[in-house]
Short mmCIF file of C-alpha atoms and ligand atoms in Angstrom, two decimals:
data_model
loop_
_atom_site.label_atom_id
_atom_site.label_comp_id
_atom_site.label_asym_id
_atom_site.label_seq_id
_atom_site.Cartn_x
_atom_site.Cartn_y
_atom_site.Cartn_z
CA MET A 1 59.74 -27.03 77.46
CA LYS A 2 63.27 -27.80 75.39
CA GLY A 3 63.57 -27.23 72.00
CA THR A 4 62.16 -24.91 69.54
CA VAL A 5 58.92 -24.61 67.09
CA GLY A 6 60.40 -26.05 64.22
CA GLU A 7 62.05 -28.88 66.16
CA LEU A 8 58.23 -29.78 67.73
CA GLY A 9 57.10 -29.53 63.94
CA GLU A 10 53.64 -28.28 62.47
CA PHE A 11 51.64 -31.33 64.52
CA GLY A 12 53.42 -31.22 67.57
CA LEU A 13 52.96 -27.93 68.11
CA ILE A 14 49.72 -28.29 67.48
CA ARG A 15 49.35 -31.11 70.18
CA GLU A 16 51.19 -28.68 72.64
CA LEU A 17 48.69 -25.61 72.00
CA THR A 18 45.37 -27.39 72.13
CA ALA A 19 46.32 -29.74 75.00
CA ARG A 20 46.51 -26.53 77.38
CA LEU A 21 42.69 -25.55 76.69
CA PRO A 22 40.02 -26.35 78.96
CA SER A 23 37.48 -28.76 77.98
CA THR A 24 33.94 -26.58 77.88
CA PRO A 25 30.62 -28.20 77.71
CA ALA A 26 29.24 -24.88 75.92
CA VAL A 27 31.20 -25.79 72.84
CA GLU A 28 29.92 -28.32 70.57
CA LEU A 29 33.50 -29.31 69.00
CA GLY A 30 36.56 -27.71 69.73
CA PRO A 31 40.26 -27.96 68.05
CA GLY A 32 40.77 -31.29 66.09
CA ASP A 33 38.84 -31.76 63.14
CA ASP A 34 38.21 -29.44 60.72
CA ALA A 35 36.40 -26.93 62.22
CA ALA A 36 34.63 -26.34 65.33
CA VAL A 37 31.03 -26.26 65.84
CA VAL A 38 29.82 -23.36 68.50
CA ALA A 39 26.35 -22.85 69.92
CA ALA A 40 24.11 -20.28 68.62
CA PRO A 41 21.67 -20.30 70.38
CA ASP A 42 20.71 -16.96 69.32
CA GLN A 43 20.62 -17.83 65.33
CA ARG A 44 23.33 -15.11 64.64
CA VAL A 45 26.58 -14.92 65.61
CA VAL A 46 28.91 -11.62 66.20
CA ALA A 47 32.51 -12.36 64.69
CA THR A 48 35.58 -9.64 64.22
CA THR A 49 39.28 -10.19 63.88
CA ASP A 50 42.21 -8.29 64.90
CA ILE A 51 45.82 -8.82 64.02
CA LEU A 52 48.70 -8.36 66.07
CA LEU A 53 52.03 -8.16 64.64
CA GLU A 54 55.82 -8.28 66.24
CA GLY A 55 57.55 -4.89 66.05
CA ARG A 56 54.15 -3.12 65.51
CA HIS A 57 52.35 -4.11 68.02
CA PHE A 58 53.91 -5.85 70.68
CA ARG A 59 58.08 -6.24 71.48
CA ARG A 60 59.17 -9.41 72.51
CA ASP A 61 61.94 -7.58 74.92
CA TRP A 62 59.04 -5.36 75.99
CA SER A 63 56.23 -7.92 76.84
CA THR A 64 56.17 -11.78 77.62
CA ALA A 65 54.67 -14.30 75.66
CA TYR A 66 52.13 -14.57 78.07
CA ASP A 67 50.68 -10.95 77.83
CA VAL A 68 51.22 -10.64 74.08
CA GLY A 69 48.32 -13.72 74.22
CA ARG A 70 46.13 -11.75 76.69
CA LYS A 71 46.40 -8.77 74.68
CA ALA A 72 45.47 -10.37 71.51
CA ALA A 73 42.89 -12.42 72.62
CA ALA A 74 41.25 -9.23 74.34
CA GLN A 75 41.47 -7.17 71.83
CA ASN A 76 39.25 -8.87 69.97
CA LEU A 77 36.88 -9.89 73.05
CA ALA A 78 36.56 -6.25 73.82
CA ASP A 79 35.18 -5.81 69.79
CA VAL A 80 32.79 -7.88 70.43
CA ALA A 81 31.71 -6.83 73.48
CA ALA A 82 31.74 -3.14 72.17
CA MET A 83 28.97 -4.87 70.08
CA GLY A 84 26.78 -5.41 73.21
CA ALA A 85 27.37 -9.30 72.61
CA VAL A 86 28.60 -11.92 75.16
CA PRO A 87 32.04 -13.23 73.57
CA THR A 88 31.61 -17.34 73.11
CA ALA A 89 34.68 -18.55 71.25
CA LEU A 90 38.25 -17.81 69.61
CA LEU A 91 40.52 -19.21 67.13
CA LEU A 92 44.11 -18.63 66.80
CA GLY A 93 45.89 -17.60 63.19
CA LEU A 94 49.88 -18.31 63.92
CA VAL A 95 52.67 -17.73 62.51
CA VAL A 96 56.33 -17.91 64.08
CA PRO A 97 59.50 -19.10 62.73
CA ALA A 98 61.25 -21.87 62.83
CA ASP A 99 63.95 -21.03 65.63
CA LEU A 100 61.63 -19.93 67.77
CA PRO A 101 61.82 -21.40 71.30
CA ALA A 102 58.37 -23.69 72.14
CA THR A 103 57.59 -21.79 74.90
CA TRP A 104 56.80 -18.62 73.45
CA PRO A 105 53.91 -20.37 71.10
CA VAL A 106 53.08 -22.23 74.39
CA GLU A 107 53.28 -19.39 76.87
CA LEU A 108 50.79 -17.45 73.69
CA MET A 109 48.48 -19.86 74.31
CA ASP A 110 48.37 -19.74 78.27
CA GLY A 111 47.23 -16.04 77.46
CA ILE A 112 44.67 -16.47 75.17
CA ARG A 113 43.72 -19.02 77.21
CA ASP A 114 42.95 -16.74 80.35
CA GLU A 115 41.87 -14.09 78.88
CA CYS A 116 38.95 -16.04 77.06
CA HIS A 117 38.55 -17.33 80.98
CA VAL A 118 37.71 -13.86 81.91
CA ALA A 119 35.53 -12.74 79.25
CA GLY A 120 33.83 -16.32 79.60
CA ALA A 121 34.67 -17.89 76.29
CA ALA A 122 36.67 -20.88 75.19
CA VAL A 123 39.71 -21.20 72.05
CA VAL A 124 38.03 -23.83 69.45
CA GLY A 125 40.45 -23.58 66.58
CA GLY A 126 43.53 -21.70 64.86
CA ASP A 127 46.05 -22.54 62.71
CA VAL A 128 50.19 -22.43 62.85
CA VAL A 129 52.30 -21.35 59.65
CA ARG A 130 56.15 -20.53 59.56
CA GLY A 131 56.59 -17.06 58.82
CA ASP A 132 59.70 -14.95 59.41
CA VAL A 133 57.51 -12.19 61.58
CA ILE A 134 55.48 -13.31 64.63
CA THR A 135 52.17 -13.10 63.58
CA VAL A 136 49.15 -13.49 65.48
CA ALA A 137 45.32 -13.31 63.98
CA ILE A 138 42.61 -13.85 66.48
CA THR A 139 39.19 -13.93 65.29
CA ALA A 140 36.53 -14.05 67.95
CA LEU A 141 32.11 -14.46 68.09
CA GLY A 142 30.26 -14.01 70.57
CA ASP A 143 26.19 -13.87 71.31
CA LEU A 144 23.97 -11.26 71.17
CA ARG A 145 21.24 -13.34 73.47
CA GLY A 146 18.22 -12.18 71.34
CA LYS A 147 19.06 -8.29 71.85
CA ASP A 148 20.20 -5.82 69.06
CA ALA A 149 23.71 -5.02 67.96
CA VAL A 150 24.52 -1.23 69.16
CA THR A 151 26.77 -0.28 66.28
CA ARG A 152 28.53 2.83 65.65
CA SER A 153 25.40 4.21 63.74
CA GLY A 154 23.05 5.21 66.18
CA ALA A 155 24.18 8.23 68.61
CA LYS A 156 21.41 10.81 67.78
CA PRO A 157 22.01 14.83 69.12
CA GLY A 158 21.06 14.94 72.88
CA ASP A 159 22.54 11.42 74.12
CA VAL A 160 25.17 11.81 76.65
CA VAL A 161 28.58 10.42 75.80
CA ALA A 162 29.55 7.96 78.94
CA VAL A 163 33.03 6.07 78.84
CA THR A 164 34.06 2.89 81.40
CA GLY A 165 37.66 1.13 81.87
CA TRP A 166 41.07 3.12 81.18
CA LEU A 167 42.07 5.80 79.19
CA GLY A 168 45.86 6.55 78.36
CA TRP A 169 47.11 4.00 80.70
CA SER A 170 48.86 1.34 78.01
CA ALA A 171 49.93 4.92 75.75
CA ALA A 172 51.61 6.37 79.10
CA GLY A 173 52.95 2.61 79.75
CA HIS A 174 54.47 2.50 75.80
CA ALA A 175 55.93 5.62 76.32
CA VAL A 176 57.72 4.92 79.46
CA LEU A 177 58.89 1.27 77.63
CA SER A 178 59.94 2.92 74.73
CA ARG A 179 62.19 5.20 76.21
CA GLY A 180 63.35 2.42 77.98
CA PHE A 181 62.10 2.45 81.49
CA ARG A 182 60.18 -0.18 82.97
CA SER A 183 58.13 1.30 85.77
CA PRO A 184 55.72 2.91 86.73
CA ARG A 185 54.66 -0.57 86.68
CA ALA A 186 50.99 0.22 86.77
CA PHE A 187 51.28 1.87 83.36
CA VAL A 188 53.54 -0.87 82.41
CA GLU A 189 51.68 -3.82 82.63
CA ALA A 190 48.21 -1.53 81.73
CA HIS A 191 50.88 -1.28 78.22
CA ARG A 192 51.00 -4.95 78.13
CA ARG A 193 47.89 -6.71 79.97
CA PRO A 194 44.78 -4.02 78.76
CA GLU A 195 41.34 -4.88 80.95
CA PRO A 196 38.66 -4.11 78.73
CA PRO A 197 35.64 -3.92 80.79
CA TYR A 198 33.60 -6.86 79.18
CA HIS A 199 30.50 -6.98 80.71
CA ALA A 200 29.94 -3.00 80.02
CA GLY A 201 29.17 -3.97 76.66
CA PRO A 202 26.13 -5.66 77.36
CA ALA A 203 25.03 -3.86 79.96
CA ALA A 204 25.21 -0.95 78.10
CA ALA A 205 22.80 -2.58 75.63
CA GLU A 206 20.57 -3.41 77.89
CA LEU A 207 20.90 -0.01 78.93
CA GLY A 208 19.44 0.92 75.93
CA ALA A 209 23.23 2.37 74.81
CA THR A 210 22.25 3.82 70.69
CA SER A 211 26.42 3.76 69.95
CA MET A 212 28.75 1.73 71.08
CA THR A 213 32.96 0.31 70.29
CA ASP A 214 35.76 -0.13 72.24
CA VAL A 215 38.54 2.35 72.35
CA SER A 216 41.69 0.67 70.33
CA ASP A 217 43.29 3.28 68.10
CA GLY A 218 42.35 6.09 70.54
CA LEU A 219 39.10 8.03 72.59
CA VAL A 220 38.79 11.17 69.75
CA ALA A 221 39.96 8.62 66.75
CA ASP A 222 37.22 6.06 68.10
CA LEU A 223 34.67 9.02 68.47
CA GLY A 224 34.99 9.99 65.30
CA HIS A 225 34.12 7.14 63.50
CA ILE A 226 30.83 6.98 65.90
CA ALA A 227 30.62 10.88 64.62
CA GLU A 228 30.77 9.84 61.21
CA ALA A 229 28.76 6.92 60.84
CA SER A 230 25.46 8.59 63.26
CA GLU A 231 26.07 11.72 60.90
CA VAL A 232 26.33 14.00 64.25
CA ARG A 233 28.99 15.86 66.72
CA ILE A 234 30.42 14.36 68.98
CA ASP A 235 31.64 17.48 71.89
CA LEU A 236 33.89 16.94 75.04
CA LYS A 237 34.48 18.59 77.77
CA ALA A 238 38.41 17.79 79.16
CA ALA A 239 37.70 19.07 82.61
CA ASP A 240 35.25 15.79 82.66
CA PHE A 241 38.73 13.54 82.00
CA ASP A 242 40.36 12.88 85.43
CA VAL A 243 44.44 12.75 84.59
CA PRO A 244 46.07 10.90 87.21
CA ALA A 245 48.88 12.48 89.56
CA GLN A 246 51.28 9.70 88.49
CA MET A 247 49.90 9.95 84.87
CA SER A 248 50.98 13.91 84.95
CA ASP A 249 54.62 13.19 86.61
CA ILE A 250 55.32 10.70 83.28
CA GLY A 251 53.78 13.22 81.28
CA GLN A 252 56.17 15.54 83.10
CA ALA A 253 59.00 13.48 82.41
CA VAL A 254 58.63 12.62 78.75
CA GLY A 255 57.54 16.17 77.97
CA VAL A 256 54.09 14.95 76.60
CA ASP A 257 50.74 16.86 78.17
CA PRO A 258 48.79 13.17 79.54
CA LEU A 259 45.53 14.72 78.12
CA GLN A 260 47.16 13.50 74.59
CA TRP A 261 47.32 9.76 76.57
CA VAL A 262 44.18 10.50 77.82
CA LEU A 263 42.27 11.59 74.60
CA SER A 264 43.99 9.95 71.71
CA GLY A 265 46.50 6.99 73.37
CA GLY A 266 44.38 2.85 72.17
CA GLU A 267 45.28 -0.43 73.63
CA ASP A 268 43.44 0.19 76.70
CA HIS A 269 39.66 -0.73 75.43
CA ALA A 270 37.56 0.80 77.81
CA ILE A 271 34.17 1.12 76.44
CA VAL A 272 32.48 4.45 74.96
CA ALA A 273 28.98 4.84 74.22
CA THR A 274 26.45 7.26 73.60
CA PHE A 275 22.65 7.11 75.68
CA PRO A 276 19.81 8.51 76.21
CA PRO A 277 19.83 11.33 78.18
CA GLU A 278 17.26 10.05 80.87
CA VAL A 279 19.03 7.05 81.23
CA LYS A 280 20.66 6.62 84.82
CA LEU A 281 23.70 5.09 84.24
CA PRO A 282 25.69 2.79 87.00
CA ALA A 283 28.68 4.58 88.66
CA ARG A 284 31.18 2.73 86.97
CA TRP A 285 30.25 4.98 83.40
CA ARG A 286 31.90 8.58 83.43
CA VAL A 287 29.51 11.12 81.56
CA ILE A 288 32.25 12.75 79.16
CA GLY A 289 30.47 14.57 76.46
CA GLU A 290 27.47 14.50 74.42
CA VAL A 291 25.78 14.60 71.03
CA GLY A 292 25.14 17.48 68.92
CA ARG A 293 23.84 18.10 65.62
CA ALA A 294 26.62 17.00 62.88
CA GLY A 295 26.17 20.99 61.25
CA GLY A 296 27.78 20.20 58.22
CA LYS A 297 30.31 17.90 59.28
CA PRO A 298 30.51 14.95 61.57
CA GLN A 299 33.29 15.52 63.98
CA VAL A 300 34.58 15.57 67.56
CA THR A 301 35.14 18.63 69.33
CA VAL A 302 37.41 19.23 73.17
CA ASP A 303 35.85 22.29 74.59
CA GLY A 304 34.20 23.13 71.54
CA ALA A 305 37.25 23.30 69.23
CA PRO A 306 38.12 20.36 66.92
CA TRP A 307 40.51 18.51 68.49
CA ASP A 308 43.74 19.63 66.30
CA THR A 309 46.29 16.52 66.76
CA ALA A 310 46.26 12.79 65.85
CA GLY A 311 42.83 11.65 67.37
CA GLY A 312 44.62 8.23 67.89
CA TRP A 313 46.71 5.28 66.23
CA ASP A 314 46.51 5.05 62.26
CA HIS A 315 48.58 2.13 61.30
CA PHE A 316 49.54 4.26 57.57
CA GLY A 317 50.13 7.43 59.55
CA GLU A 318 53.31 8.98 61.23
CA GLN A 319 53.78 7.96 64.55
N1 ATP B 401 40.72 -5.67 55.22
C1 ATP B 401 39.76 -5.65 55.91
N2 ATP B 401 38.52 -6.73 55.01
C2 ATP B 401 37.17 -6.07 55.35
N3 ATP B 401 36.84 -5.69 56.06
C3 ATP B 401 37.52 -4.87 56.94
C4 ATP B 401 39.08 -4.50 56.62
N4 ATP B 401 40.06 -4.21 57.83
C5 ATP B 401 38.96 -4.00 58.55
N5 ATP B 401 37.81 -4.30 58.09
C6 ATP B 401 36.87 -4.09 58.69
O1 ATP B 401 36.24 -2.42 59.12
C7 ATP B 401 35.93 -2.14 60.42
C8 ATP B 401 36.93 -0.64 60.88
O2 ATP B 401 38.06 -1.64 60.94
P1 ATP B 401 39.16 -1.44 62.20
O3 ATP B 401 40.34 -2.37 62.30
O4 ATP B 401 39.36 -0.07 62.54
O5 ATP B 401 37.87 -1.96 64.03
P2 ATP B 401 38.29 -2.37 64.91
O6 ATP B 401 38.76 -3.44 64.99
O7 ATP B 401 37.27 -2.26 65.81
O8 ATP B 401 39.29 -1.57 65.26
P3 ATP B 401 40.94 -1.82 65.68
O9 ATP B 401 41.52 -2.65 64.61
O10 ATP B 401 41.74 -0.70 66.15
O11 ATP B 401 40.93 -2.90 67.29
C9 ATP B 401 36.21 -3.45 60.93
O12 ATP B 401 34.16 -3.57 60.83
C10 ATP B 401 36.03 -4.31 59.85
O13 ATP B 401 35.56 -5.68 60.40
C1 TPS B 402 56.20 -2.07 69.78
C2 TPS B 402 55.08 -1.08 69.52
N1 TPS B 402 54.95 -0.08 69.32
C3 TPS B 402 54.08 1.30 68.74
C4 TPS B 402 52.78 0.12 69.61
C5 TPS B 402 51.83 1.07 69.59
N2 TPS B 402 50.36 0.70 69.08
C6 TPS B 402 50.42 0.01 68.32
S1 TPS B 402 48.89 -0.43 66.76
C7 TPS B 402 48.59 0.81 68.32
C8 TPS B 402 46.64 0.68 67.69
C9 TPS B 402 46.08 -0.72 68.04
O1 TPS B 402 45.96 -1.41 66.76
P1 TPS B 402 45.23 -2.22 65.79
O2 TPS B 402 44.31 -0.65 65.04
O3 TPS B 402 45.98 -2.72 65.09
O4 TPS B 402 44.05 -2.24 66.56
C10 TPS B 402 48.85 1.25 69.01
C11 TPS B 402 48.85 1.99 69.82
C12 TPS B 402 52.46 -0.74 70.61
N3 TPS B 402 51.46 -0.87 70.93
N4 TPS B 402 54.01 -1.23 70.56
MG1 MG B 403 40.28 -4.36 63.82
MG1 MG B 404 36.84 -2.27 67.50
MG1 MG B 405 42.88 0.39 64.76
#
């Protein structure tokens, strides 16, 4: 495709974007009208939104448009899964400058479409606006299939804490990229394209998870939200985390303790949940700690002590 977004124009761009979407029988009415119509057999809908901003969440010299699309969709679809729901639909709000090559938003859409396919969802609409900074604002919807949502507030003292998915890989990849390197590839790829374990969300709900969240900001920070909402203490054991040898090598090379990435690196969208101790967890779940009584202050401890550095990303913090 030749030319810029400005040359295509608003409706030319919308045509190019929507032309790339498969027809999906589950969606009653897709893009093209004032709004979409999505079936909700459950009569409730799980809804969530997250923004990716150029410079803050991605760099065009680090990630392709396709990568950004995969990541933007993943970040939202993981939130749906973390409620115990199955992702169904997604809407894309897109801000782009007029001089952006038209291939960029088109490849972004390919990435979003493909990540939706992984999670079983469909793109049902969106909006495009001209602006100075590329902004990808996604809203995702999901289906609870008649079950209760798994919130952040149900953890009970005595529960076990378990996680599935990657931890620290995206942060290690970010450390590599921000020092001007492009390898080790596995970590750089993890930063560009997280792989949330979508099916683990609804599976955890079926197993009887008492609380759940995805790890977007960092494990300690995100478990901190569970500790606060559930009014409990969460105790983690560092020895329960395996730090891959290659991650340790990167840590050595850049002078960072890799446990920092595992415990407070975000953007891998692992799923972490609490379960009653009698629940038999499938092998994909790693038990990493337990829930205790808050004793005054809900908090997350590591090996018995409060985690003393930042537990994760804060958009207004010092990074
Ligand atoms: N501008 C806002 N208006 C209303 N609610 C908001 C706003 N920003 C965040 N929230 C709500 O606050 C809660 C926490 O938001 P947060 O973005 O930290 O969660 P998250 O989307 O799971 O994490 P992340 O954005 O790191 O992926 C969510 O329920 C979210 O809907
Ligand atoms: C260019 C660039 N610089 C820094 C980072 C790291 N980063 C940005 S946002 C975020 C937390 C999740 O965001 P949110 O809370 O908005 O979901 C992290 C770890 C990046 N990805 N790209
Ligand atoms: Mg959010
Ligand atoms: Mg989340
Ligand atoms: Mg966040």
